[in-house]
Short mmCIF file of C-alpha atoms and ligand atoms in Angstrom, two decimals:
data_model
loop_
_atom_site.label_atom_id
_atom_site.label_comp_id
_atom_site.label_asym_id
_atom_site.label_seq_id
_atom_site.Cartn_x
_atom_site.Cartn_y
_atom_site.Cartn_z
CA UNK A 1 16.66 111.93 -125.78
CA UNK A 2 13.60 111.71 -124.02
CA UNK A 3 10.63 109.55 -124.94
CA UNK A 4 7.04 109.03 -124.51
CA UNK A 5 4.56 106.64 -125.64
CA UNK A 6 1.62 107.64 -127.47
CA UNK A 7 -1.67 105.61 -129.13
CA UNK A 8 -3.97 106.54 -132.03
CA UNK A 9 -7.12 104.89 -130.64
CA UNK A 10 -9.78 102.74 -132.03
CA UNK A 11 -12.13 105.92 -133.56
CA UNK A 12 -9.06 107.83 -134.92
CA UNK A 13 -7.92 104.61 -136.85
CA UNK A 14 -11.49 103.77 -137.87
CA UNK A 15 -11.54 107.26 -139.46
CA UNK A 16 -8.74 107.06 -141.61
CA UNK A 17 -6.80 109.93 -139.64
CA UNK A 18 -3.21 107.89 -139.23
CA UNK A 19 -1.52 109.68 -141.39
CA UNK A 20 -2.39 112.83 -139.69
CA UNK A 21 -2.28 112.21 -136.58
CA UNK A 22 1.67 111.60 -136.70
CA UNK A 23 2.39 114.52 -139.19
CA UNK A 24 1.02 116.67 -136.03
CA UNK A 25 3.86 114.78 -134.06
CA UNK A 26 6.74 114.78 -136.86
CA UNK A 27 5.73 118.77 -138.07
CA UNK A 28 6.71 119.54 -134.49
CA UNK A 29 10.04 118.31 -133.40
CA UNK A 30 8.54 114.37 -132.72
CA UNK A 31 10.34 111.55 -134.20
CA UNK A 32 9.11 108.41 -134.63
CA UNK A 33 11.24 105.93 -132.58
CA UNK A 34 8.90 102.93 -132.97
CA UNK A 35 5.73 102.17 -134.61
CA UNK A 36 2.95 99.10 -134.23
CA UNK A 37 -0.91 98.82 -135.48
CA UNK A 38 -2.28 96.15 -132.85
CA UNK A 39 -5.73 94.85 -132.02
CA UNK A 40 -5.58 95.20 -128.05
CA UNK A 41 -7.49 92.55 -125.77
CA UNK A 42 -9.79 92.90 -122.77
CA UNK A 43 -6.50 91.90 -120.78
CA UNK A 44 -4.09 94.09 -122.39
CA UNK A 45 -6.36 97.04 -122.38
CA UNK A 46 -7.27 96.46 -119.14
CA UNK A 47 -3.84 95.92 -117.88
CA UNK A 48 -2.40 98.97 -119.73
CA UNK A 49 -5.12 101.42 -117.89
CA UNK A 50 -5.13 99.34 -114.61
CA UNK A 51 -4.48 102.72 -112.97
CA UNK A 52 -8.34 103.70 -113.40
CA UNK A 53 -9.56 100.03 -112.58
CA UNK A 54 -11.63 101.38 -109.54
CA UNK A 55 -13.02 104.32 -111.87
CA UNK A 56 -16.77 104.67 -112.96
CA UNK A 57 -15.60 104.49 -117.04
CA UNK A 58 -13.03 101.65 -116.17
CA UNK A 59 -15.29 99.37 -118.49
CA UNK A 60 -16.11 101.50 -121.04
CA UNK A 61 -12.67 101.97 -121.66
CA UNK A 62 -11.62 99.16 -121.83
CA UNK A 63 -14.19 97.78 -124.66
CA UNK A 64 -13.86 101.47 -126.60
CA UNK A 65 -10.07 100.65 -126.73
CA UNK A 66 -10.73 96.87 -127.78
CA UNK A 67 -13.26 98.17 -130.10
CA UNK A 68 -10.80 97.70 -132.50
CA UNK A 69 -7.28 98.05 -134.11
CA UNK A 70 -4.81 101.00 -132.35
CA UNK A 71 -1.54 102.33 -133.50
CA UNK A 72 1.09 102.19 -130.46
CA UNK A 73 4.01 104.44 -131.04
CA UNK A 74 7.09 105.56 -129.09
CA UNK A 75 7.71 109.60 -130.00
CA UNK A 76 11.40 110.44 -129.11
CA UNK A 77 12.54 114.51 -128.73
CA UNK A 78 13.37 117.30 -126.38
CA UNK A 79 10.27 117.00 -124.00
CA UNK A 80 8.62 114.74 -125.71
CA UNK A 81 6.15 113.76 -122.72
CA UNK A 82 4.96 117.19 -122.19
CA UNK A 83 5.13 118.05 -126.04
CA UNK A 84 2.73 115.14 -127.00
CA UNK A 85 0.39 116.37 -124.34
CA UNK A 86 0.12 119.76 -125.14
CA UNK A 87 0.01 118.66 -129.23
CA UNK A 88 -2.98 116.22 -127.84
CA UNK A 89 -5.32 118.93 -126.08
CA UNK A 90 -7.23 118.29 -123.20
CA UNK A 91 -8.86 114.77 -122.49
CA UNK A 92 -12.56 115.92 -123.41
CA UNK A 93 -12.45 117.11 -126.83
CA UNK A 94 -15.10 119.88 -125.84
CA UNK A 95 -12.62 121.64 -124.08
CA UNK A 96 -9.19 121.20 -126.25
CA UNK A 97 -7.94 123.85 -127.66
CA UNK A 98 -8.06 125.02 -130.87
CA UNK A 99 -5.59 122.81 -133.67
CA UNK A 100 -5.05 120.23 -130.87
CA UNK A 101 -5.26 116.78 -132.29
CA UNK A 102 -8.43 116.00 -129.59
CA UNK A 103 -9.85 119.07 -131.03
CA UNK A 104 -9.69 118.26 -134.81
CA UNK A 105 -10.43 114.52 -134.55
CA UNK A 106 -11.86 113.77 -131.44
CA UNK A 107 -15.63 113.41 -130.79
CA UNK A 108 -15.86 112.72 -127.22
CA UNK A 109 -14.53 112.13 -123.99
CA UNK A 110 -14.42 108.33 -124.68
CA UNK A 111 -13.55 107.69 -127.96
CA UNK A 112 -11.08 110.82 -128.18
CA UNK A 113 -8.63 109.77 -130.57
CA UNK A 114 -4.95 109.66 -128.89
CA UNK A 115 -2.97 108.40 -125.92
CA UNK A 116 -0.20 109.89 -124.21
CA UNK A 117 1.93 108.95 -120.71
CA UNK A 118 1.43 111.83 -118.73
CA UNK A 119 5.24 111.86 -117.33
CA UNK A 120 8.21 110.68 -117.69
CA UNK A 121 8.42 108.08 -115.33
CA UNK A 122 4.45 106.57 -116.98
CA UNK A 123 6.37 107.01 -120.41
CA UNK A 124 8.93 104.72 -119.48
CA UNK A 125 6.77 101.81 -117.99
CA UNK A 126 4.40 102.60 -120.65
CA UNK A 127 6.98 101.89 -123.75
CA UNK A 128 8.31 98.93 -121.92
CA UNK A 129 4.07 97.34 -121.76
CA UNK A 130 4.02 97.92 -125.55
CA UNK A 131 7.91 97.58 -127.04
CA UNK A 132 10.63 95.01 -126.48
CA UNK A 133 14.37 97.04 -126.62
CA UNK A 134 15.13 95.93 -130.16
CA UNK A 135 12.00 97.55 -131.60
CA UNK A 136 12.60 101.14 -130.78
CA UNK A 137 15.52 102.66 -133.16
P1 ATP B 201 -5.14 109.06 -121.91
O1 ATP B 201 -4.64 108.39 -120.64
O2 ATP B 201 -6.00 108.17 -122.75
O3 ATP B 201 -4.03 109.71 -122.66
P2 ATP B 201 -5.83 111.38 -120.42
O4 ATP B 201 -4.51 111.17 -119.75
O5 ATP B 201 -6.07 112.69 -121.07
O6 ATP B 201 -6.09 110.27 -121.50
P3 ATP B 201 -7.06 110.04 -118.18
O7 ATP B 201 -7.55 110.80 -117.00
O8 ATP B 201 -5.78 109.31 -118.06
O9 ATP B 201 -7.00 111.09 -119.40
O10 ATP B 201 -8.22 109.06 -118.64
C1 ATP B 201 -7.94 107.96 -119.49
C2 ATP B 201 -9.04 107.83 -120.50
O11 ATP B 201 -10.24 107.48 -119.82
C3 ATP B 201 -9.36 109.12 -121.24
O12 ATP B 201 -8.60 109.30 -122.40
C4 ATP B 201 -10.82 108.95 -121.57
O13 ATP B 201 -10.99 108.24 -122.79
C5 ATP B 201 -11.34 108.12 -120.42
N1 ATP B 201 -11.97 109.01 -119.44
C6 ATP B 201 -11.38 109.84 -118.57
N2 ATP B 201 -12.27 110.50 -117.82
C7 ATP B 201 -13.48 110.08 -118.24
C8 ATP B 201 -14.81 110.38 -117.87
N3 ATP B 201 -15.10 111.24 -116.90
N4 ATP B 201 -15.81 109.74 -118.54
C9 ATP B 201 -15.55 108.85 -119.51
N5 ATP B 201 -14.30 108.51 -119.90
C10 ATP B 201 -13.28 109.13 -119.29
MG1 MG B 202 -3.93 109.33 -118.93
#
């Protein structure tokens, strides 16, 4: 079964919106494979979205997603990568659409609630960063 790994970031967690944030994923085919809440360091985050070191908002993002405690989970179904995206909505809130988790809880581009691998091959190096084998059942 495939699986992806997704985060509830520092301002969904501050808001209280756990709870909802996975019943979008388990009302719609996502199963809960594993499940941490984590306070992330500047080397963790920073490792974990190495890919945009050379980017403009490299160090914003990195202190919005030390800013405090995340949820790290690994969501197992049919499609899962793609499914989690689409559930997520677009990266700036502004333009999710409607009843996509960015949409309802997000407030802007930086602090904008979730993380998901964006394929397959991400979602795999991406569960490995967060998960050792004998936490994911
Ligand atoms: P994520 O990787 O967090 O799931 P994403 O795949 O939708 O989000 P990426 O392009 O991978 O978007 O960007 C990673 C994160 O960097 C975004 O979630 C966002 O918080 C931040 N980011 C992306 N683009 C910008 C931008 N232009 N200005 C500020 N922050 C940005
Ligand atoms: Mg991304």
């Amino acid at each position: 079964m495939e699986q992806t790994l997704s985060i509830i970031k520092p301002d969904a967690v501050k808001k209280g919106v756990i709870g909802k944030i996975v019943d979008r994923f388990e009302s719609n085919g996502l199963r809960v494979a594993a499940m941490k809440k984590m306070q992330l360091d500047a080397k963790k985050a920073g490792d974990f979205y190495a890919v945009h070191a050379e980017r403009p908002f490299y160090g914003e993002l990195v202190e919005f997603m030390t800013s405090g405690p995340v949820v790290v989970m690994v969501l197992e179904g049919e499609g899962a990568m793609a499914k989690n995206r689409d559930l997520m909505g677009a990266t700036n809130p502004k333009e999710a659409a409607k009843g996509t988790i960015r949409a309802d809880f997000a407030d802007s581009i930086d602090a904008n609630a979730v993380h998901g691998s964006d394929s397959v091959e991400n979602a795999a190096n991406e569960i490995k960063f967060f998960f050792s084998k004998e936490e994911i059942v």
